Coordinates of C-alpha atoms in Angstrom, one line a residue:
Chain A
M10 CA -1.4 17.4 -5.6
F11 CA 1.7 15.7 -6.5
E12 CA 3.3 15.9 -3.1
V13 CA 1.6 12.6 -2.3
V14 CA 3.7 11.0 -4.8
L15 CA 6.4 12.3 -3.7
A16 CA 5.6 11.3 -0.1
V17 CA 5.1 7.8 -1.0
V18 CA 8.3 7.7 -3.2
R19 CA 10.1 8.9 -0.4
R20 CA 8.5 6.6 2.0
D21 CA 9.0 3.5 -0.4
L22 CA 12.8 4.4 -0.8
K23 CA 13.5 4.7 2.8
L24 CA 11.7 1.2 3.3
A25 CA 13.9 -0.2 0.3
W26 CA 17.1 1.4 2.0
R27 CA 16.2 -0.4 5.2
R28 CA 16.0 -4.2 3.3
Q29 CA 18.8 -3.6 0.9
A30 CA 19.0 -7.4 0.5
D31 CA 16.1 -7.3 -1.6
I32 CA 17.1 -4.9 -4.0
G33 CA 20.5 -6.5 -4.2
A34 CA 18.8 -10.3 -5.0
A35 CA 16.8 -9.0 -8.1
L36 CA 19.9 -7.3 -9.5
F37 CA 22.2 -10.3 -8.7
F38 CA 19.7 -12.4 -10.6
F39 CA 20.0 -10.1 -13.6
V40 CA 23.7 -10.3 -13.6
I41 CA 23.8 -14.0 -13.2
V42 CA 21.4 -14.8 -16.0
A43 CA 23.0 -12.4 -18.6
S44 CA 26.5 -13.9 -17.4
L45 CA 25.3 -17.5 -18.0
F46 CA 24.6 -17.0 -21.6
P47 CA 28.1 -16.2 -22.8
L48 CA 29.3 -19.5 -20.8
G49 CA 26.7 -21.5 -22.1
V50 CA 26.7 -20.6 -25.8
G51 CA 30.7 -20.5 -26.2
P52 CA 33.1 -17.8 -27.3
E53 CA 31.6 -16.7 -30.6
P54 CA 31.5 -13.2 -30.6
D55 CA 29.0 -12.8 -33.8
L56 CA 26.7 -15.2 -32.4
L57 CA 26.9 -13.6 -29.0
R58 CA 26.5 -10.1 -30.5
K59 CA 23.1 -11.4 -32.5
L60 CA 21.8 -12.8 -29.3
S61 CA 22.5 -10.1 -26.7
P62 CA 19.5 -7.7 -27.0
G63 CA 17.1 -10.5 -26.5
V64 CA 19.1 -12.2 -23.5
L65 CA 19.5 -8.9 -22.0
W66 CA 16.2 -7.6 -22.3
V67 CA 14.7 -10.9 -21.3
G68 CA 16.9 -10.8 -17.9
A69 CA 15.8 -7.4 -17.3
L70 CA 12.1 -8.3 -17.6
L71 CA 12.5 -11.4 -15.5
S72 CA 14.4 -9.6 -12.8
T73 CA 11.5 -7.0 -12.8
L74 CA 9.0 -9.7 -12.4
L75 CA 11.0 -10.9 -9.5
T76 CA 10.4 -8.0 -7.6
L77 CA 6.7 -7.3 -8.6
P78 CA 4.9 -9.8 -6.1
R79 CA 6.0 -7.6 -3.2
L80 CA 5.1 -4.2 -4.5
F81 CA 1.8 -4.4 -2.4
A82 CA 2.2 -7.5 -0.5
D83 CA 4.1 -6.0 2.3
D84 CA 1.9 -3.2 2.7
F85 CA -1.0 -5.6 2.7
R86 CA 0.0 -7.9 5.3
D87 CA 0.7 -5.0 8.0
G88 CA -2.3 -3.0 7.3
S89 CA -0.5 -0.1 6.0
L90 CA -2.3 -0.5 2.6
E91 CA -5.5 0.0 4.1
Q92 CA -3.9 3.3 5.7
L93 CA -2.8 4.4 2.3
M94 CA -6.3 3.8 0.9
L95 CA -7.7 5.7 3.5
A96 CA -5.6 8.8 2.9
P97 CA -7.3 12.0 1.6
Q98 CA -5.5 11.5 -1.6
P99 CA -6.4 9.9 -5.0
L100 CA -5.4 6.3 -4.6
G101 CA -4.0 6.4 -8.2
L102 CA -1.6 9.1 -7.2
V103 CA -0.6 6.7 -4.2
V104 CA -0.2 4.0 -6.7
L105 CA 1.9 6.1 -9.2
G106 CA 4.3 7.0 -6.0
K107 CA 4.7 3.3 -5.3
V108 CA 5.4 2.6 -9.2
I109 CA 8.0 5.2 -9.5
A110 CA 9.6 3.9 -6.3
H111 CA 9.8 0.5 -7.7
W112 CA 11.4 1.7 -10.9
L113 CA 14.0 3.8 -9.0
V114 CA 15.0 0.4 -6.9
A115 CA 14.2 -2.4 -9.3
G116 CA 14.5 -0.7 -12.7
L117 CA 17.1 1.6 -12.7
P118 CA 19.9 -0.3 -11.2
L119 CA 19.4 -2.8 -14.2
A120 CA 20.0 0.1 -16.7
L121 CA 23.1 1.0 -14.7
V122 CA 25.0 -2.5 -14.8
A123 CA 23.5 -3.4 -18.3
P124 CA 26.6 -1.8 -20.2
V125 CA 29.1 -3.9 -17.9
L126 CA 26.9 -7.0 -18.9
G127 CA 26.8 -6.0 -22.5
L128 CA 30.5 -6.1 -22.5
Q129 CA 30.3 -10.0 -22.1
F130 CA 28.8 -10.0 -25.4
D131 CA 31.3 -7.8 -27.5
L132 CA 28.8 -5.3 -28.1
P133 CA 30.1 -2.1 -29.4
G134 CA 30.2 1.4 -27.7
D135 CA 27.2 2.5 -29.5
A136 CA 25.1 -0.5 -28.9
L137 CA 26.1 -0.2 -25.2
A138 CA 24.7 3.2 -24.8
V139 CA 21.4 2.4 -26.7
L140 CA 21.2 -0.8 -24.6
T141 CA 21.4 1.5 -21.3
L142 CA 18.9 4.1 -22.8
S143 CA 16.5 1.5 -24.0
I144 CA 16.4 -0.4 -20.4
A145 CA 16.2 2.9 -18.5
L146 CA 13.4 4.0 -20.6
G147 CA 11.4 0.8 -20.7
T148 CA 11.7 -0.4 -17.6
P149 CA 9.1 2.1 -16.1
A150 CA 6.5 0.7 -18.4
L151 CA 7.4 -2.7 -16.8
S152 CA 7.0 -1.2 -13.1
G153 CA 3.5 0.3 -14.2
I154 CA 2.1 -2.7 -16.2
G155 CA 3.5 -4.9 -13.4
A156 CA 1.7 -2.9 -10.6
I157 CA -1.8 -3.9 -12.2
G158 CA -1.0 -7.5 -12.0
A159 CA 0.5 -7.0 -8.4
A160 CA -2.8 -5.5 -7.6
L161 CA -5.0 -8.0 -9.1
T162 CA -3.4 -11.2 -7.6
L163 CA -2.6 -9.7 -4.3
G164 CA -3.5 -11.9 -1.4
L165 CA -4.3 -14.7 -3.7
R166 CA -2.5 -18.0 -3.0
G167 CA 0.2 -19.0 -5.6
G168 CA -0.3 -15.4 -6.8
A169 CA 3.4 -15.1 -8.1
V170 CA 2.7 -17.7 -10.7
L171 CA -0.2 -16.0 -11.6
L172 CA 1.4 -12.7 -11.8
S173 CA 3.8 -13.9 -14.3
L174 CA 1.1 -15.4 -16.7
L175 CA -1.0 -12.3 -16.4
I176 CA 1.9 -10.0 -16.8
L177 CA 4.4 -11.6 -19.1
P178 CA 2.3 -11.2 -22.3
L179 CA 1.5 -7.6 -21.7
Y180 CA 5.3 -7.2 -21.3
V181 CA 6.0 -8.3 -25.0
P182 CA 5.6 -4.6 -26.7
V183 CA 8.3 -3.6 -24.4
L184 CA 10.7 -6.5 -25.0
I185 CA 10.1 -6.4 -29.0
F186 CA 10.7 -2.5 -29.0
G187 CA 13.5 -2.7 -26.4
A188 CA 15.5 -5.3 -27.9
G189 CA 14.6 -4.1 -31.3
A190 CA 16.6 -0.6 -30.3
V191 CA 19.9 -2.3 -29.6
D192 CA 19.3 -4.9 -32.7
A193 CA 18.6 -1.8 -35.0
T194 CA 22.0 -0.4 -33.6
L195 CA 23.8 -3.2 -34.1
T196 CA 22.6 -3.4 -37.9
G197 CA 23.1 0.2 -38.4
L198 CA 19.6 1.1 -38.9
G199 CA 19.5 3.5 -36.0
P200 CA 17.5 3.1 -32.8
Q201 CA 15.4 6.2 -33.1
A202 CA 12.0 4.7 -34.0
H203 CA 12.3 2.1 -31.4
L204 CA 13.2 4.2 -28.6
S205 CA 10.3 6.8 -29.5
L206 CA 8.0 3.9 -29.2
L207 CA 9.4 2.6 -25.8
A208 CA 9.1 6.2 -24.3
A209 CA 5.3 6.0 -25.6
L210 CA 4.9 2.7 -24.0
T211 CA 6.3 4.2 -20.8
V212 CA 4.5 7.4 -20.6
A213 CA 1.2 5.6 -21.5
G214 CA 2.1 2.8 -18.7
L215 CA 2.6 5.7 -16.2
C216 CA -0.1 7.6 -16.8
F217 CA -2.8 4.9 -17.2
A218 CA -1.6 1.7 -15.2
P219 CA -1.6 3.2 -11.8
F220 CA -5.3 4.1 -12.2
A221 CA -6.2 0.4 -13.3
A222 CA -4.0 -0.8 -10.5
A223 CA -5.7 1.2 -8.0
A224 CA -9.0 -0.1 -9.0
G225 CA -7.5 -3.6 -8.6
L226 CA -6.5 -2.9 -5.1
R227 CA -9.8 -1.8 -4.3
I228 CA -11.3 -5.3 -5.5
A229 CA -8.3 -6.8 -3.6
V230 CA -8.9 -5.3 -0.2
D231 CA -12.9 -5.6 -0.3
Chain B
M14 CA -23.2 13.4 11.7
L15 CA -22.7 9.9 10.6
E16 CA -26.3 8.4 9.1
V17 CA -26.6 4.9 8.0
T18 CA -29.9 3.6 6.2
N19 CA -30.5 0.0 5.2
L20 CA -27.2 -1.3 4.8
E21 CA -26.6 -4.9 3.7
C22 CA -23.3 -6.4 3.6
A23 CA -22.2 -9.9 2.2
R24 CA -19.1 -11.7 2.1
G25 CA -19.0 -14.1 -1.1
D26 CA -22.4 -15.6 -1.3
R27 CA -23.1 -15.3 2.2
R28 CA -25.4 -12.4 3.5
L29 CA -23.9 -11.1 6.9
F30 CA -26.6 -8.4 7.8
A31 CA -29.3 -6.6 6.2
G32 CA -31.5 -3.4 6.9
V33 CA -28.9 -1.9 9.7
G34 CA -29.5 1.8 10.2
F35 CA -28.5 4.2 12.7
R36 CA -27.5 7.8 13.2
L37 CA -24.7 8.9 15.0
D38 CA -24.6 12.9 16.1
A39 CA -21.4 14.4 17.2
G40 CA -20.6 13.7 20.8
E41 CA -21.9 10.1 20.5
L42 CA -20.3 6.7 21.0
L43 CA -21.7 3.7 18.8
H44 CA -20.6 0.4 20.3
V45 CA -21.3 -2.5 17.6
S46 CA -21.5 -5.8 19.1
G47 CA -22.3 -9.3 18.0
H48 CA -20.9 -13.0 17.9
N49 CA -17.8 -13.9 16.0
G50 CA -18.3 -13.7 12.2
A51 CA -21.6 -11.7 12.7
G52 CA -20.1 -8.8 10.5
K53 CA -19.0 -6.2 13.0
T54 CA -15.7 -5.9 11.0
T55 CA -17.4 -5.8 7.9
L56 CA -19.6 -3.3 8.9
L57 CA -16.8 -0.9 10.0
R58 CA -14.7 -1.6 6.9
T59 CA -18.0 -0.5 4.8
L60 CA -18.3 2.6 7.0
V61 CA -14.8 3.8 6.2
G62 CA -15.3 2.6 2.4
L63 CA -12.8 0.0 2.5
T64 CA -15.5 -2.5 1.2
Q65 CA -18.6 -2.0 -0.9
P66 CA -22.1 -2.6 0.5
V67 CA -24.5 -4.9 -1.2
D68 CA -27.3 -2.2 -0.5
G69 CA -27.8 1.0 1.6
E70 CA -26.3 4.1 2.0
I71 CA -23.8 5.9 4.3
R72 CA -24.2 9.7 4.6
W73 CA -21.6 11.9 6.5
Q74 CA -22.8 15.6 7.2
G75 CA -25.8 14.8 5.2
A76 CA -23.8 14.1 1.9
P77 CA -23.4 10.2 0.5
V78 CA -19.6 9.2 1.4
A79 CA -19.3 7.7 -1.9
K80 CA -19.6 11.3 -3.5
L81 CA -17.3 12.9 -0.7
G82 CA -14.4 10.6 -1.3
E83 CA -11.3 12.3 -0.4
D84 CA -13.3 14.8 1.8
Y85 CA -14.7 12.2 3.9
R86 CA -11.7 10.1 4.2
G87 CA -9.7 13.3 5.5
Q88 CA -12.4 13.2 8.5
L89 CA -11.9 9.7 9.5
A90 CA -9.3 7.8 11.2
Y91 CA -9.7 3.9 11.2
L92 CA -7.9 1.5 13.1
G93 CA -8.1 -1.9 12.0
H94 CA -6.5 -5.4 12.9
G95 CA -3.3 -4.6 11.3
N96 CA -1.8 -2.0 13.2
G97 CA -0.5 -0.2 9.5
I98 CA 2.8 0.7 10.7
K99 CA 6.1 -0.1 9.0
E100 CA 8.5 -2.6 11.1
E101 CA 11.5 -1.2 9.4
L102 CA 10.8 2.5 10.4
T103 CA 10.9 4.1 13.9
P104 CA 7.8 5.1 15.6
L105 CA 8.7 8.8 14.8
E106 CA 9.4 7.8 11.3
N107 CA 6.1 6.0 10.9
L108 CA 4.1 9.0 12.2
A109 CA 6.2 11.3 9.9
V110 CA 5.4 9.2 6.8
S111 CA 1.7 9.0 7.4
A112 CA 1.4 12.9 8.0
R113 CA 3.3 13.5 4.7
V114 CA 1.0 10.9 2.7
A115 CA -2.1 12.3 4.2
G116 CA -0.7 15.8 3.2
L117 CA -0.1 17.4 6.4
A118 CA 3.5 19.3 7.0
A119 CA 5.7 17.5 8.8
D120 CA 5.8 18.2 12.5
E121 CA 8.2 16.5 14.6
E122 CA 7.1 18.2 17.9
R123 CA 3.6 17.2 17.2
D124 CA 4.5 13.7 16.4
F125 CA 6.8 13.1 19.5
Q126 CA 4.0 14.8 21.7
A127 CA 1.7 12.1 20.3
L128 CA 4.0 9.2 21.2
G129 CA 4.6 10.7 24.6
E130 CA 0.9 10.6 25.4
V131 CA 0.8 7.0 24.3
G132 CA 4.1 6.1 26.6
L133 CA 6.8 5.6 23.6
A134 CA 8.5 8.8 24.2
S135 CA 11.6 6.6 25.1
R136 CA 11.2 4.1 22.2
A137 CA 10.6 6.9 19.5
D138 CA 13.9 6.0 17.8
L139 CA 13.9 2.3 18.0
P140 CA 12.8 0.4 14.8
C141 CA 9.3 -0.8 15.3
R142 CA 10.4 -4.4 14.4
V143 CA 11.8 -4.6 18.0
L144 CA 8.8 -3.3 19.7
S145 CA 6.2 -5.6 21.6
Q146 CA 2.8 -6.2 20.1
G147 CA 1.4 -3.8 22.8
Q148 CA 3.8 -1.2 21.8
K149 CA 3.3 -1.5 18.1
R150 CA -0.4 -1.1 18.8
R151 CA 0.3 2.2 20.8
V152 CA 2.3 3.5 17.7
A153 CA -0.7 3.1 15.7
L154 CA -3.0 4.8 18.6
A155 CA -0.4 7.7 18.4
R156 CA -1.3 8.2 14.6
L157 CA -5.0 8.1 15.7
I158 CA -4.7 11.0 18.4
R159 CA -2.3 13.0 16.4
D160 CA -4.4 13.2 13.2
R161 CA -7.5 14.9 15.2
R162 CA -10.0 13.8 12.9
P163 CA -13.5 13.8 14.0
L164 CA -14.6 10.2 13.3
W165 CA -12.9 7.6 14.8
V166 CA -13.5 4.2 13.6
L167 CA -11.9 1.6 15.9
D168 CA -12.1 -2.1 15.4
E169 CA -11.0 -3.9 18.6
P170 CA -8.8 -0.9 19.9
F171 CA -7.8 -2.8 23.1
V172 CA -6.4 -5.8 21.7
A173 CA -2.7 -6.1 23.2
L174 CA -2.9 -3.5 25.4
D175 CA -2.2 -3.8 29.3
V176 CA -4.6 -2.7 31.9
K177 CA -3.3 0.9 32.3
A178 CA -3.3 1.4 28.6
V179 CA -6.7 0.2 28.3
S180 CA -8.0 2.6 30.9
W181 CA -6.0 5.3 29.4
L182 CA -7.5 4.7 25.9
A183 CA -11.0 4.3 27.3
G184 CA -10.3 7.9 28.8
R185 CA -9.4 9.2 25.5
I186 CA -12.1 7.8 23.6
G187 CA -14.3 9.4 26.3
A188 CA -12.6 12.9 26.1
H189 CA -12.9 12.6 22.1
V190 CA -16.5 12.0 22.3
A191 CA -16.9 14.7 24.9
G192 CA -14.8 17.1 22.5
G193 CA -17.7 16.6 19.9
G194 CA -16.1 13.9 18.1
L195 CA -18.0 10.6 16.8
V196 CA -16.7 7.1 17.7
V197 CA -17.8 3.8 16.0
M198 CA -16.0 1.0 17.6
T199 CA -16.1 -2.8 18.3
T200 CA -14.9 -4.6 21.5
H201 CA -15.1 -7.9 23.4
Q202 CA -13.5 -6.5 26.6
P203 CA -15.9 -5.1 29.2
V204 CA -14.5 -1.6 29.1
S205 CA -16.5 1.4 30.2
V206 CA -15.8 4.7 28.5
P207 CA -16.3 7.4 30.9
G208 CA -18.3 10.6 30.2
A209 CA -19.6 9.4 26.7
T210 CA -23.3 8.9 25.4
V211 CA -23.1 5.3 24.4
R212 CA -25.4 3.7 22.0
E213 CA -25.5 0.2 21.4
L214 CA -25.8 -1.8 17.9
W215 CA -26.1 -5.5 17.9
L216 CA -25.4 -7.3 14.8
G217 CA -27.0 -10.8 14.0
E218 CA -29.6 -12.6 16.4
R219 CA -29.5 -12.6 20.2
G220 CA -30.2 -16.4 20.8
D221 CA -27.8 -18.1 18.4
V222 CA -24.4 -18.9 19.7

């Protein structure tokens, strides 16, 4: 049953590989946003350290949002979404495959560059590790929840703006626990509780969101 | 056997057609015709399950298709207005990807053979983005004949094809029907499908233009 998930992941990764500029753009956006803050706020290590969890997480969140409108739009335009929906497989699993591929392309790279960006905020080593871990743990939830919004706004004019309005409020818990994990490390409380909740959000997001998004897609192509 | 009873479809508030019913047995072709906007595409999309009907029932081998779900989808091949191929991939990769998503084992030999039949053997390794409209349509047709599904639902299959390809496809549809397959199609081109029992379905009123 999970072969279809793997097949869709491989398909989307291959497509992303042929269009590397798209991956680069969202990552570059994250790097720029995170780098502008230290320049704008000024060289005060204490203030920067205090700001960093929120700034880095908001940057990651907006960067994910940037790539979401295209999650289904390209397949919708050329008719391959119809073919995916007509495949003799549960549509939820097809969407799960697309969500996993989206995370590998748009979420994982953010986690990988985050420690480098964290250095600009004078974060200590343990906080850098927690930052990377929290972004790696939290971004699958962002991809999953985002897929619901992308499915619901598919084919609408001004869909990208509507998508942000729809999805950003749902991202709040991920933002709170993600930034909270780094903050808790900085203040010496320990990030375990935040990371556990973040992992729970991700598991819930990956289990339920694809099926909600599948329902949204059925409405969108109807 | 495909059986449709009392089907009613609407787009938004506008009713397109109501009371449509037909029965299609193995070895028959249904030619759906009607004016622009009569609901031909909607009927075809409803038959494959992409659009939900307002009323009525569609049965495949006696069972409602809504209940059959994936089992029904595994029996049908749909060719819509979009070709459903990715421009970044080559024709061969497109076929391989669609096979894997459908749960079929990868078989490059079989895919290559299908591309040969549609006349794209020499273009099998070029990205689809550089192919012409007609050639892209041929890639979609290669997927259709590669899958060997019993029910073909074809929305304007002859669009963008050259004269030679049109007569080849008409022959291929005829062979499919002669081999016990079912075909539901729309076309505005006067194409005769050789050797097939053709049934006609007209949507909308005859008089209005």
